[in-house]
PDB file of N, CA and C in Angstrom:
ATOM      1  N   UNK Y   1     113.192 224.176  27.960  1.00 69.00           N
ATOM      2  CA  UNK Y   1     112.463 223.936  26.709  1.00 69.00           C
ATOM      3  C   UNK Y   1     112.412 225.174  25.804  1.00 69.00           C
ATOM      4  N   UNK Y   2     112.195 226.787  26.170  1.00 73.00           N
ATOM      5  CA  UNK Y   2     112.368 227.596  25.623  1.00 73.00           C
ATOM      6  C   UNK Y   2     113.502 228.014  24.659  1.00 73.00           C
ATOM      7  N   UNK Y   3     114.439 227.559  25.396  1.00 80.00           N
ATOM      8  CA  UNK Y   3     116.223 227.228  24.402  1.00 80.00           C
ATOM      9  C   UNK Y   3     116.120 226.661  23.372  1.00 80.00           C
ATOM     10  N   UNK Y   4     115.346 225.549  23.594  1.00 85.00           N
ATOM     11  CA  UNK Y   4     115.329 224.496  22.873  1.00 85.00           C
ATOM     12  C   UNK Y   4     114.896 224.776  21.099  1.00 85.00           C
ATOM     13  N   UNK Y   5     113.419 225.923  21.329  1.00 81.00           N
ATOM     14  CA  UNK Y   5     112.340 226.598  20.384  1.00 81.00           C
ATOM     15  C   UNK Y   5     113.385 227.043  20.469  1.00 81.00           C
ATOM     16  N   UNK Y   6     113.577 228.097  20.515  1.00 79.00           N
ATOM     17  CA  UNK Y   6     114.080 229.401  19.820  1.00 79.00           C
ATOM     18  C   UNK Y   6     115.307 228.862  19.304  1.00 79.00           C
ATOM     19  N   UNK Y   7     115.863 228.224  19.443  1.00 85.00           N
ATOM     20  CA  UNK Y   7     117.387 227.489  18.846  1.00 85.00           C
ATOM     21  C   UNK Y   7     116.358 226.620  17.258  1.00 85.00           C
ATOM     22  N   UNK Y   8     115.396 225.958  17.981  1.00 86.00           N
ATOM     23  CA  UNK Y   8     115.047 225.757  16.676  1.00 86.00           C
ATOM     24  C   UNK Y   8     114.604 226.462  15.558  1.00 86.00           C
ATOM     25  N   UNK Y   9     113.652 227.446  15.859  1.00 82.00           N
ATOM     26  CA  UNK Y   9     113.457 228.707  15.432  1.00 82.00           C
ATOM     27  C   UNK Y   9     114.329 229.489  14.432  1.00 82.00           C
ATOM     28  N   UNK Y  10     115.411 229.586  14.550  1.00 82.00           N
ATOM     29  CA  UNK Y  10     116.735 230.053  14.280  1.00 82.00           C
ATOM     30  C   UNK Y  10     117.137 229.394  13.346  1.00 82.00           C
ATOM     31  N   UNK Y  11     117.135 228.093  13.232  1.00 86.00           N
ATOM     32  CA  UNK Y  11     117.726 227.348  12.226  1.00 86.00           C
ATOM     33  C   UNK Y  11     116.417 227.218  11.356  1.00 86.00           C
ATOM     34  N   UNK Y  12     114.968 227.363  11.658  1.00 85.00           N
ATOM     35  CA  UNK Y  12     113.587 227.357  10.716  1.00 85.00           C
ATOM     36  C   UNK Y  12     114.160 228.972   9.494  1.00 85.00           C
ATOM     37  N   UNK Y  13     114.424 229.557   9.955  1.00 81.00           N
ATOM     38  CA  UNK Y  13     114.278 231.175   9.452  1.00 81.00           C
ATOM     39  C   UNK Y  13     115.843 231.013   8.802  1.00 81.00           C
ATOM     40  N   UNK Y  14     116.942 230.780   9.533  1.00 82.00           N
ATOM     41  CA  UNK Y  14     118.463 231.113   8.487  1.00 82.00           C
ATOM     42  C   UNK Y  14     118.578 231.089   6.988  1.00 82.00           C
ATOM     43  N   UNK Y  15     117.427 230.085   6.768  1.00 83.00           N
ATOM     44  CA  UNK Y  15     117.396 229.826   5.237  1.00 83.00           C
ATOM     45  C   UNK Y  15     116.910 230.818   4.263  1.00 83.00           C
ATOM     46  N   UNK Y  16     115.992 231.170   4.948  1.00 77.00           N
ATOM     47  CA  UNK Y  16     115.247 232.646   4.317  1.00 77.00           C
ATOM     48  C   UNK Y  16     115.716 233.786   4.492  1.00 77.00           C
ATOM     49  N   UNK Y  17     116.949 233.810   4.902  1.00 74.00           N
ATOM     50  CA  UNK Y  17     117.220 235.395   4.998  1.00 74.00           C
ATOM     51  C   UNK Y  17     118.659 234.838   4.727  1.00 74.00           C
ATOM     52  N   UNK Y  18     119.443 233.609   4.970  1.00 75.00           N
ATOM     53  CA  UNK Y  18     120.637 233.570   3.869  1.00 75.00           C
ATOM     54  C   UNK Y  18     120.396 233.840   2.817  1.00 75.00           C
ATOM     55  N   UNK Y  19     119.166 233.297   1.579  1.00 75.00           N
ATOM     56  CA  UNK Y  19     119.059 233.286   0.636  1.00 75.00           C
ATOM     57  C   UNK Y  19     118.686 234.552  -0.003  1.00 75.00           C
ATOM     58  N   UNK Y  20     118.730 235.548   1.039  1.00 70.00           N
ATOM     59  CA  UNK Y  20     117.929 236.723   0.284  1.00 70.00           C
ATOM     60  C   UNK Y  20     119.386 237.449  -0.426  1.00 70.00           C
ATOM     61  N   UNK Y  21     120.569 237.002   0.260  1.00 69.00           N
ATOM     62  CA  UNK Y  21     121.836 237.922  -0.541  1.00 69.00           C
ATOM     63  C   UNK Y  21     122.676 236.943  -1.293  1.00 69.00           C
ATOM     64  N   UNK Y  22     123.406 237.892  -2.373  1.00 64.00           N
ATOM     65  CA  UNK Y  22     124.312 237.103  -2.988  1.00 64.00           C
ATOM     66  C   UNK Y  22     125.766 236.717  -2.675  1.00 64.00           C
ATOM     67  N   UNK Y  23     125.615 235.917  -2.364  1.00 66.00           N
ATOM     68  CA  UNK Y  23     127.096 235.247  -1.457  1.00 66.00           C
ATOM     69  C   UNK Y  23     128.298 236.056  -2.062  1.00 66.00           C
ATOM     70  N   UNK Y  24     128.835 236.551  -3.233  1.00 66.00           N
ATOM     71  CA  UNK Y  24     129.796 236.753  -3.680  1.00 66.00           C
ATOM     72  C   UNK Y  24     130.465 238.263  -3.229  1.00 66.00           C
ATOM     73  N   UNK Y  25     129.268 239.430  -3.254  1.00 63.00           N
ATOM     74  CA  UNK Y  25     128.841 240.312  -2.618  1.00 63.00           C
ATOM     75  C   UNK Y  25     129.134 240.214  -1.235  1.00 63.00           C
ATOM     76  N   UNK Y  26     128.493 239.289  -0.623  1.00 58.00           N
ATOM     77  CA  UNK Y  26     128.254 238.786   1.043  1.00 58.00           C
ATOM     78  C   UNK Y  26     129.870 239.320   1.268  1.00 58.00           C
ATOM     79  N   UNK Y  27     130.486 238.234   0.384  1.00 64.00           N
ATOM     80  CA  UNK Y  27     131.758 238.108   0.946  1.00 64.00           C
ATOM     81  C   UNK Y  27     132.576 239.182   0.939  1.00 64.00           C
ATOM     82  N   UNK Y  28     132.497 239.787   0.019  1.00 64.00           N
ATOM     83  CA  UNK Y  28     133.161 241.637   0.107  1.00 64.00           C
ATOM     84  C   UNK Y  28     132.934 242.172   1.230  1.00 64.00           C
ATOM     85  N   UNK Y  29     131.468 242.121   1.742  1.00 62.00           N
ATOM     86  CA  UNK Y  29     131.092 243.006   2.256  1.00 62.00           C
ATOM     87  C   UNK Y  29     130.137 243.986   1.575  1.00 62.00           C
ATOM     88  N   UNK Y  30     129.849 243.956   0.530  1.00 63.00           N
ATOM     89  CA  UNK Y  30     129.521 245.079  -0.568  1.00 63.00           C
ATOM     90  C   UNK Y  30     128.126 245.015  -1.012  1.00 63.00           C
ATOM     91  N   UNK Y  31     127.557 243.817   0.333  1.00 64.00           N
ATOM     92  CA  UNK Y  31     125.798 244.288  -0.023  1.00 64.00           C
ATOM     93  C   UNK Y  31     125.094 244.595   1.130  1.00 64.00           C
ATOM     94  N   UNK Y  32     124.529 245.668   1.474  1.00 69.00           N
ATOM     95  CA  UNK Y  32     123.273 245.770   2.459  1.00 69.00           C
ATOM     96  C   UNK Y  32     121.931 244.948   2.701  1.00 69.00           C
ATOM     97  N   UNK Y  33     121.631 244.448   3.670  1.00 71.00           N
ATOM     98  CA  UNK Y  33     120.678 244.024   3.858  1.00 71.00           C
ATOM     99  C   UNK Y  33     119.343 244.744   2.918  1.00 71.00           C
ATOM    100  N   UNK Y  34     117.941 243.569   2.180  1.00 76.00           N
ATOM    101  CA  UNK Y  34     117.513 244.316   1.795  1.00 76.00           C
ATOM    102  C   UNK Y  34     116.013 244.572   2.775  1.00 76.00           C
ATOM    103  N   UNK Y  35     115.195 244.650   2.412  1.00 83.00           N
ATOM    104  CA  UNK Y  35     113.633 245.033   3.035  1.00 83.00           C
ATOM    105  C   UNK Y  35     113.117 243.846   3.594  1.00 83.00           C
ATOM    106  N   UNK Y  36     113.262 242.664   2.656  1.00 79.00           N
ATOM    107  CA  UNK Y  36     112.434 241.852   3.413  1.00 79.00           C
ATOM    108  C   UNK Y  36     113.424 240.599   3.896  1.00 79.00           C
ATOM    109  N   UNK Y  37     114.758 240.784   3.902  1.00 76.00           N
ATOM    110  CA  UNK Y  37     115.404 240.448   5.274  1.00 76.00           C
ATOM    111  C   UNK Y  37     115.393 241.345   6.564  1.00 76.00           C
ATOM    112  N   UNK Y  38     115.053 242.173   6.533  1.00 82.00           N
ATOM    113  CA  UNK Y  38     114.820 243.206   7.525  1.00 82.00           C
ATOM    114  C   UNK Y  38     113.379 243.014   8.339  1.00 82.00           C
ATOM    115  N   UNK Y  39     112.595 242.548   7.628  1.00 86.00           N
ATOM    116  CA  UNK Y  39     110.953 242.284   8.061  1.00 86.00           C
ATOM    117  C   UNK Y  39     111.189 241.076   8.701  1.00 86.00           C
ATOM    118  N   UNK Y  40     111.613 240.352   7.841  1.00 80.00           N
ATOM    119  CA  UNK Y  40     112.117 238.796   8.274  1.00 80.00           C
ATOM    120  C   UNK Y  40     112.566 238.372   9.843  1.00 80.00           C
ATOM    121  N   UNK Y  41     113.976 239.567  10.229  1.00 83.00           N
ATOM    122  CA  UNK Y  41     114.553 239.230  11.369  1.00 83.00           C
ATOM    123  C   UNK Y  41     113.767 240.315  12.368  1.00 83.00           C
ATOM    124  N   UNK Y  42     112.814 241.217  12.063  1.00 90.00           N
ATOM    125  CA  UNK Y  42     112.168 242.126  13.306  1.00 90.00           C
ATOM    126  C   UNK Y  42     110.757 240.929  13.529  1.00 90.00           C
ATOM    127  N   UNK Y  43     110.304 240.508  12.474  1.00 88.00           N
ATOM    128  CA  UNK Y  43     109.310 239.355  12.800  1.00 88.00           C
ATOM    129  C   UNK Y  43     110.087 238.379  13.961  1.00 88.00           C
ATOM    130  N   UNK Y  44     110.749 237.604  13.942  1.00 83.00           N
ATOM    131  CA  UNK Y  44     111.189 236.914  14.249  1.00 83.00           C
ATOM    132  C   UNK Y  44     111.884 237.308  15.712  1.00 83.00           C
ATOM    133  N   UNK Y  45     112.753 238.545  16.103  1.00 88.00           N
ATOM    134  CA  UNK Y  45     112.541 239.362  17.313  1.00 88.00           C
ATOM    135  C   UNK Y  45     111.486 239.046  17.907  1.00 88.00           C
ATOM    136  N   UNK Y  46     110.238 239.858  17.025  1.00 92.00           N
ATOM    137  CA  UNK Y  46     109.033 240.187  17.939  1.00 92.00           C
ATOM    138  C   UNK Y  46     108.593 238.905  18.294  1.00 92.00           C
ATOM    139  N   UNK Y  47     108.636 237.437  17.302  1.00 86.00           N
ATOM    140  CA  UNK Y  47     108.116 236.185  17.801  1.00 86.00           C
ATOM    141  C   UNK Y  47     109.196 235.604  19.368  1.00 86.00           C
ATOM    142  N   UNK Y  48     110.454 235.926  19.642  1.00 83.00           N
ATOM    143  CA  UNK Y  48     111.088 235.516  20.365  1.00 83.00           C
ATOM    144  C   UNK Y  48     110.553 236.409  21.733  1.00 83.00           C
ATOM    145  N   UNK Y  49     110.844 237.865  21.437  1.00 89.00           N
ATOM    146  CA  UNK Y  49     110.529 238.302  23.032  1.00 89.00           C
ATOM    147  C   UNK Y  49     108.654 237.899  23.296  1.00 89.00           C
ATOM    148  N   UNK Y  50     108.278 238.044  22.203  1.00 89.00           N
ATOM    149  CA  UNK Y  50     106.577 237.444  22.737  1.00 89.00           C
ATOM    150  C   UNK Y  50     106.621 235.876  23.223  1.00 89.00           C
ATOM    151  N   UNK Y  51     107.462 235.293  23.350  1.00 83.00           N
ATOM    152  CA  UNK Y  51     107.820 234.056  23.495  1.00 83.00           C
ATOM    153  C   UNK Y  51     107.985 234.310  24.882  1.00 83.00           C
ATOM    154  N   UNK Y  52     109.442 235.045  25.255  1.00 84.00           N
ATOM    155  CA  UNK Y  52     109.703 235.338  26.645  1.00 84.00           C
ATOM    156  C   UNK Y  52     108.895 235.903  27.587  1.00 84.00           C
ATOM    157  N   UNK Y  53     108.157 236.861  26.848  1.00 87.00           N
ATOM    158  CA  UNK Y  53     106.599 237.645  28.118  1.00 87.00           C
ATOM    159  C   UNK Y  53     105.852 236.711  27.995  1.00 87.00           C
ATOM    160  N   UNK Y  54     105.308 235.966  27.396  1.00 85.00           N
ATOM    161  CA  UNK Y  54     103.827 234.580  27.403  1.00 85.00           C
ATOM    162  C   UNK Y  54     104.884 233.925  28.635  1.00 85.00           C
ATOM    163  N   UNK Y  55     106.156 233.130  28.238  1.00 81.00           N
ATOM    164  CA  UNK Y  55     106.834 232.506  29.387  1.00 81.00           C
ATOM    165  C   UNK Y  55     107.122 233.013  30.835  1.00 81.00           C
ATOM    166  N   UNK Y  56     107.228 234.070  31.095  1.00 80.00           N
ATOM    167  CA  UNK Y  56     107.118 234.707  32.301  1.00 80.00           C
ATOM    168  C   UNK Y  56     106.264 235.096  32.646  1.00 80.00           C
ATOM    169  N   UNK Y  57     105.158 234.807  31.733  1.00 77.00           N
ATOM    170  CA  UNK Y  57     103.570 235.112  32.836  1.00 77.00           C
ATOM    171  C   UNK Y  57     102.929 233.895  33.200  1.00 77.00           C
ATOM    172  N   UNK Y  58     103.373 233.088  32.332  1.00 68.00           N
ATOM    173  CA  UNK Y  58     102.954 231.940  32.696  1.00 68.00           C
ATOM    174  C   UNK Y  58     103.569 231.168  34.226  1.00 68.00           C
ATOM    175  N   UNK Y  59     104.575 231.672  34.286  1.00 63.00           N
ATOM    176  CA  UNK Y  59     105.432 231.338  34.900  1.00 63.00           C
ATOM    177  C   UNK Y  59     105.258 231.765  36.641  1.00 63.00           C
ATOM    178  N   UNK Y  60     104.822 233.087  36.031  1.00 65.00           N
ATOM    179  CA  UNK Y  60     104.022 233.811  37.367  1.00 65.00           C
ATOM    180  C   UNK Y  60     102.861 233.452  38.139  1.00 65.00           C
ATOM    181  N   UNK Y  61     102.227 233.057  36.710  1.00 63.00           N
ATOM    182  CA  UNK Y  61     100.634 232.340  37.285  1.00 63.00           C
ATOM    183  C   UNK Y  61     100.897 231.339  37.856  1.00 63.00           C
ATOM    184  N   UNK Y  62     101.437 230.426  37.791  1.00 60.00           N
ATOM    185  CA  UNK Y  62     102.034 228.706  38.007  1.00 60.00           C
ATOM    186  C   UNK Y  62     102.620 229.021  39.488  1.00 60.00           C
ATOM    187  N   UNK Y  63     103.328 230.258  39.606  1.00 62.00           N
ATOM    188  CA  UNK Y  63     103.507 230.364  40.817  1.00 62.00           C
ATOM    189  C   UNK Y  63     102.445 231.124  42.086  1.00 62.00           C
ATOM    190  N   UNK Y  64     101.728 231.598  41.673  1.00 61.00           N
ATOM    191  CA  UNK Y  64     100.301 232.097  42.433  1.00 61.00           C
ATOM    192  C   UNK Y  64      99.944 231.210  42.925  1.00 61.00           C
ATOM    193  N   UNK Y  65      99.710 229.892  41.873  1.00 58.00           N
ATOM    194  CA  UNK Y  65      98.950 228.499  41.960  1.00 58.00           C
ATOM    195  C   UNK Y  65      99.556 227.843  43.007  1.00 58.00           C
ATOM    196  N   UNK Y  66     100.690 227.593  43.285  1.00 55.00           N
ATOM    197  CA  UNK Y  66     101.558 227.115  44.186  1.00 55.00           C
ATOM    198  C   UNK Y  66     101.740 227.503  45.348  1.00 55.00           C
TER     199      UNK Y  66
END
């Protein structure tokens, strides 16, 4: 199920950080990422691995329980 989120996740966010550059540029090569595509994809990091530590503790507890 975790695959599942974060795959969805991924396709929630592409839109907002495709749209932040200009395709024509894109395609050169000839634009840098700016600031708040940069905020954008470290948010989105930090939401995935906080995803993976909540899931492996949970995961831990569930097994105590057992």
């Amino acid at each position: 199920p975790l695959i599942k989120v974060m795959n969805l996740i991924s396709l929630l966010i592409l839109p907002a950080i495709v749209n932040r550059y200009d395709t024509d540029k894109l395609l050169e090569l000839k634009q840098s990422p700016d600031a708040l595509a940069i905020v954008i994809a470290v948010v989105a990091a930090v939401v995935v691995f906080g995803a993976i530590a909540f899931s492996k503790k949970s995961g831990e507890a569930q097994a105590a329980v057992d």
